[in-house]
Amino acid sequence: MKYEVVIGLETHAELDTESKLFCGCSTKFGSEPNTQTCPVCLGLPGVLPVMNKKAFGLSLKTAVALHCEINQFTNFDRKSYYYPDLPKNYQTSQNYFNIGNNGYVDMVVDGEERRINIHNVHLEEEAGKLVHPEASDANYSLVDFNRAGVPLLEIVTQPDMRSIEEVENYMQTLRNILLYIGVSDCKMQEGSLRFEASISLREHGSTVLGNRVEIKNLNSMKAVLKVLAYEMTRQSSLLDDGKEILLETRLWDDVDAVSRRMRTKEDAHDYRYFPEPDLVPFWINQEWIDETETAIPELPVCRRQRFVDELSVSDYDAGILTEDKSLADYFEECVAISQESSKELSNWIINDVLRELNEQKLNVQDFVISPKMLTELVEIKPTIGSSIAKEVFAEMVNTGKSAPVIVKEKDLTQMDDTSELNEIVVKVIEDNPKAVEDYGLGKKNALAFLIGQTMKITKGKANPKILTELFKQRLSSISK
Amino acid sequence: MKLYEHAISETVEKIKTKEIKSCEVVQSILERIDNIDKKLNAFITVFHDESVDRAKYIDQKIKNGKPLGALAGVPIAIKDNICLKNKRTTCGSKMLENYCPPYSATVINKLLSEDAIIIGKTNMDEFSQGSSAETSYFGATRNPWNLDRVPGGTSGGSAAALAANETIGSIGSDTGGSVRQPASFCGVVALKPTYGRISRYGLIAYASSLDTIAPFGKTVKDCAILMQVLSGKDTKDSTSVDENVPEYEKLMGNSIKQMRIGLPSEYFSDGICPDVKEAVLKGVKVLESLGAVIEETSLPSLKYGIPAYYLTATSEVSSNLARYMGIHHSHRSKKTKDLIESFKTSRAEGFGPEVRRRIILGTYALSRGYYDQYYLKAQKVRTLIMNEYLNAFKKYDVLIGPVSPFPAFKLGEKINDPLQMYLSDIYTITINMAGIPAISIPCGLSSQGLPIGMQIIGKHFDEGKLLKIASVYEKNCNVSNIIPNI
């Protein structure tokens, strides 16, 4: 493209807490409207907020995981705007003393490390939800306050992204981090993870930012990517025509696949932030920060690198393994039992375990084959051969039995005894003179045919390596 | 002496010793209200039936020998900005004319658990905004000492009701002087506590960082009794403080010898009415004669008090009152069906002129580009003021000054001149800015026969010391014996 695109992203993640940010109401999704409300989250006259310590802790954890500078003195601010789903017509949020500032997310784009800087991480309360009746002639709307007061974390990047691929990668990386550290379930279909994007274009090489357009209410990663692509086209054609990009906020219409103006800069909200007088400032001591740091598991990017460096897994495979924390945990549990087979374990997980999980729509934690069982299978494999190992795996899935038990029950141990195999080889050669003749004529298929015949007799248990050797020796002596 | 004339301490004593019944006290109070409240308009709502029922319940408790609370059978009047479950709580506003909260304030629960009887909800300046109890949607309250005069505000109803013996005790709230000034205008005692001493949960906010719930009493002892019941940390109010609550009554009447009392010159400045100055200085002389050491001092930053206070309070008002938009619990205009228009019309219809003025002022002060020069600057002044007070308390046990520059003024005298009205808070608002406690106690009558109040100011959580000095003063001056003739 003629222009360089500059993109920043705001991510809203609902925190995974039992109760709301300022009251004891449940945060459960999908209940009957207005059944999870109380005077506090309804913003009735006279009520006061009380901070949910877990929500605060999860915010701190996220800020630490995103390498933010932690504001040890943290305060909340009121953000004022009028909307019927906002019970108090202000949202208790953070503006002057965010819990974290100046962090970053590292990610890998096309094999290269990229760092996206985080402007700030802050905690706020969710608004309720407007419910519009389906009938087109209805002259009312309803408000459901079940969601009002659910703790919401906002993660704001610097305008650091330069392509749609980077945005996609950032969203996935961030989502992964949030899942890894267990702060949000990130269920986009339930609105637990939402995005707002800002996008501007400029001439390549320019250091000045172009006029930026903000797009709100993006409920899926797909929508983010679509709207950005749409905006790049829209804005570049405007620029091509010598027109100006307006500073404005637009809404994405998923049905018509267009963005539409919501408001221009002139009617932009003045949120009139000021410190929330109903909450006392929070002092986060160093001990709390240290404890939080210790509680943060190794993040996907580091884990992926470690799998490559220390466990001889390919970068591609490491990427797949670390995409889901529980899968990576599963792999590590296997490796803890049998480190020398790490490469092979990784193959099994990526090829066989994942296929089963996908087919059965299961999480790895619920998978019938435990890490120990998978390790046993890998360990017993040399004695049964690859193809039988696959059958044993299928049997394990079906019966839940361990590999050694299956191998024993079905007597699947590979025949390694050379003299025993030799007898069979001799017999097969006697019985198949045509094939022997073909082999002498240089037909490669003949050997495979003879090995196949032998496998039939041994029910596949013959060690194929030894078998091949034996045939080659014997057949060459015959042809001489 | 009529039953309604008693103080809390006497009433509880007589009820507990079965000399009188709670029912009789309640009956006496209700009759008194029925007789004179037409003139005063101190109550917005009176709970006739509920009070009688509850009094019967308390009497039964006594009869059955059950353990009794500190306020057993005592009628208490509550300012109408404190939520009482399922009872109309109006804040003196059309906006909440028919609002019944589904929960009770923490202080209500505390009063009830001590067996008090909530006799009614008292009139007030709309959303606690005013200084005269004239801005109420339910009409002005009048001063029992002189019906042409204001009772002071904003807790004018609670003060007037108590002074006129329409209740035994009452509760108000103080954001810039809202219990102290009416107490001084009506000749009763009121103690504005340290910010955080009494839970605000259920107090409909005016300016959250300044609001305090505060007791009135016919005597200093009554204030002490109510303080004991109301004080303490509340998990529902993050700004309440977990600080030991002393046994206030035990501190009463103790010697004040060698106590150091400072008289800030700013409290006796030009605008003060000579009667007020004289009465307060006379009161100070009494304390001196009882062994206190008096010294003049100065707190120069107090002169910035009025602008800093009104910037802070109106900023918070603009936010606290945003929730009243006619959607769930407040007045909804019938004139429009458009959403934004409905917000606007509902608010324009529901709020009176003073509230609208403060919302506009506060919205302006918080606007982009003005925040630093108004709101933030006011907070810096606030810190200066607090530091000056705290410095003074290194030297003095308490500071003393008048509560108001003048006694009760006439109805209508200042209502159309907001600046004059704001200036009447000059001696009280800086105490809220600093978050410190102060007691208002009657110290004499003006030449026109109107009560004058003396204000004793202490450092954070020093309510005990204020009650002690006030009780010693009261004992030696018999000030609480002066009662209006209504």
mmCIF file of C-alpha atoms in Angstrom, chain A residues 39-40 42-51 77-78 80 82-90 96 139 143 145 268-280, chain B residues 83 96 99 102-103 195 200-205 208-209 235-239 315-316 318-325 327-329 339 343 347 363 366-368 371 375:
data_model
loop_
_atom_site.group_PDB
_atom_site.id
_atom_site.type_symbol
_atom_site.label_atom_id
_atom_site.label_comp_id
_atom_site.label_asym_id
_atom_site.label_seq_id
_atom_site.Cartn_x
_atom_site.Cartn_y
_atom_site.Cartn_z
ATOM 1 C CA PRO A 39 -28.752 -1.208 45.597
ATOM 2 C CA VAL A 40 -24.999 -0.779 45.028
ATOM 3 C CA LEU A 42 -28.067 -0.262 40.624
ATOM 4 C CA GLY A 43 -26.505 2.980 41.840
ATOM 5 C CA LEU A 44 -29.431 3.771 44.118
ATOM 6 C CA PRO A 45 -29.189 6.996 46.129
ATOM 7 C CA GLY A 46 -26.966 6.645 49.188
ATOM 8 C CA VAL A 47 -24.978 3.545 48.277
ATOM 9 C CA LEU A 48 -21.197 3.287 48.394
ATOM 10 C CA PRO A 49 -18.742 1.032 46.575
ATOM 11 C CA VAL A 50 -16.435 -1.431 48.316
ATOM 12 C CA MET A 51 -13.488 -2.722 46.294
ATOM 13 C CA ASP A 77 -11.692 8.279 39.157
ATOM 14 C CA ARG A 78 -15.196 8.980 38.021
ATOM 15 C CA SER A 80 -18.970 11.002 33.566
ATOM 16 C CA TYR A 82 -25.051 10.020 30.390
ATOM 17 C CA TYR A 83 -26.355 6.708 29.164
ATOM 18 C CA PRO A 84 -29.353 4.702 30.384
ATOM 19 C CA ASP A 85 -27.303 1.552 30.942
ATOM 20 C CA LEU A 86 -24.961 3.379 33.307
ATOM 21 C CA PRO A 87 -26.765 3.466 36.672
ATOM 22 C CA LYS A 88 -24.935 6.449 38.167
ATOM 23 C CA ASN A 89 -24.213 8.210 34.902
ATOM 24 C CA TYR A 90 -20.583 7.945 35.805
ATOM 25 C CA TYR A 96 -4.946 9.812 36.922
ATOM 26 C CA ASN A 139 -41.488 2.398 21.391
ATOM 27 C CA VAL A 143 -32.175 -2.222 30.614
ATOM 28 C CA PHE A 145 -28.228 -4.454 34.997
ATOM 29 C CA ALA A 268 -16.635 14.089 21.698
ATOM 30 C CA HIS A 269 -17.417 13.436 25.338
ATOM 31 C CA ASP A 270 -15.786 15.483 28.021
ATOM 32 C CA TYR A 271 -15.650 12.807 30.688
ATOM 33 C CA ARG A 272 -14.834 15.284 33.473
ATOM 34 C CA TYR A 273 -12.654 12.827 35.349
ATOM 35 C CA PHE A 274 -12.098 13.499 39.013
ATOM 36 C CA PRO A 275 -10.989 11.271 41.901
ATOM 37 C CA GLU A 276 -13.691 8.901 43.192
ATOM 38 C CA PRO A 277 -14.372 10.255 46.697
ATOM 39 C CA ASP A 278 -16.197 7.117 47.821
ATOM 40 C CA LEU A 279 -13.104 4.919 47.629
ATOM 41 C CA VAL A 280 -9.897 5.491 49.505
ATOM 42 C CA CYS B 83 -32.379 6.091 53.685
ATOM 43 C CA LEU B 96 -37.263 11.980 44.944
ATOM 44 C CA TYR B 99 -38.740 7.496 46.284
ATOM 45 C CA PRO B 102 -35.246 -0.799 49.419
ATOM 46 C CA TYR B 103 -32.611 -0.637 52.153
ATOM 47 C CA TYR B 195 -14.899 12.390 58.406
ATOM 48 C CA ARG B 200 -22.127 7.283 55.255
ATOM 49 C CA TYR B 201 -23.732 4.155 53.789
ATOM 50 C CA GLY B 202 -27.311 5.152 53.052
ATOM 51 C CA LEU B 203 -26.729 8.880 53.296
ATOM 52 C CA ILE B 204 -27.795 10.316 49.956
ATOM 53 C CA ALA B 205 -24.684 12.073 48.791
ATOM 54 C CA SER B 208 -19.038 12.736 49.193
ATOM 55 C CA SER B 209 -15.624 13.845 50.412
ATOM 56 C CA THR B 235 -17.458 -2.464 55.912
ATOM 57 C CA LYS B 236 -20.012 -0.941 53.535
ATOM 58 C CA ASP B 237 -18.280 2.449 53.660
ATOM 59 C CA SER B 238 -14.665 2.314 52.495
ATOM 60 C CA THR B 239 -14.089 5.822 53.806
ATOM 61 C CA SER B 315 -17.843 19.359 41.438
ATOM 62 C CA GLU B 316 -18.929 16.391 43.501
ATOM 63 C CA SER B 318 -22.417 17.509 39.478
ATOM 64 C CA SER B 319 -21.342 13.871 39.577
ATOM 65 C CA ASN B 320 -23.376 12.618 42.550
ATOM 66 C CA LEU B 321 -26.615 14.016 41.165
ATOM 67 C CA ALA B 322 -26.053 12.691 37.652
ATOM 68 C CA ARG B 323 -27.925 9.504 38.513
ATOM 69 C CA TYR B 324 -31.207 11.392 38.794
ATOM 70 C CA MET B 325 -32.365 11.245 35.197
ATOM 71 C CA ILE B 327 -34.930 6.317 34.431
ATOM 72 C CA HIS B 328 -35.162 4.133 37.516
ATOM 73 C CA HIS B 329 -35.834 5.906 40.775
ATOM 74 C CA LEU B 339 -34.384 9.829 25.610
ATOM 75 C CA PHE B 343 -33.077 13.333 30.796
ATOM 76 C CA ARG B 347 -33.769 17.066 35.618
ATOM 77 C CA THR B 363 -19.822 20.649 35.681
ATOM 78 C CA LEU B 366 -14.531 19.684 36.129
ATOM 79 C CA SER B 367 -14.556 20.413 32.414
ATOM 80 C CA ARG B 368 -11.583 19.726 30.230
ATOM 81 C CA TYR B 371 -9.932 20.878 36.008
ATOM 82 C CA TYR B 375 -10.939 21.420 41.058
#
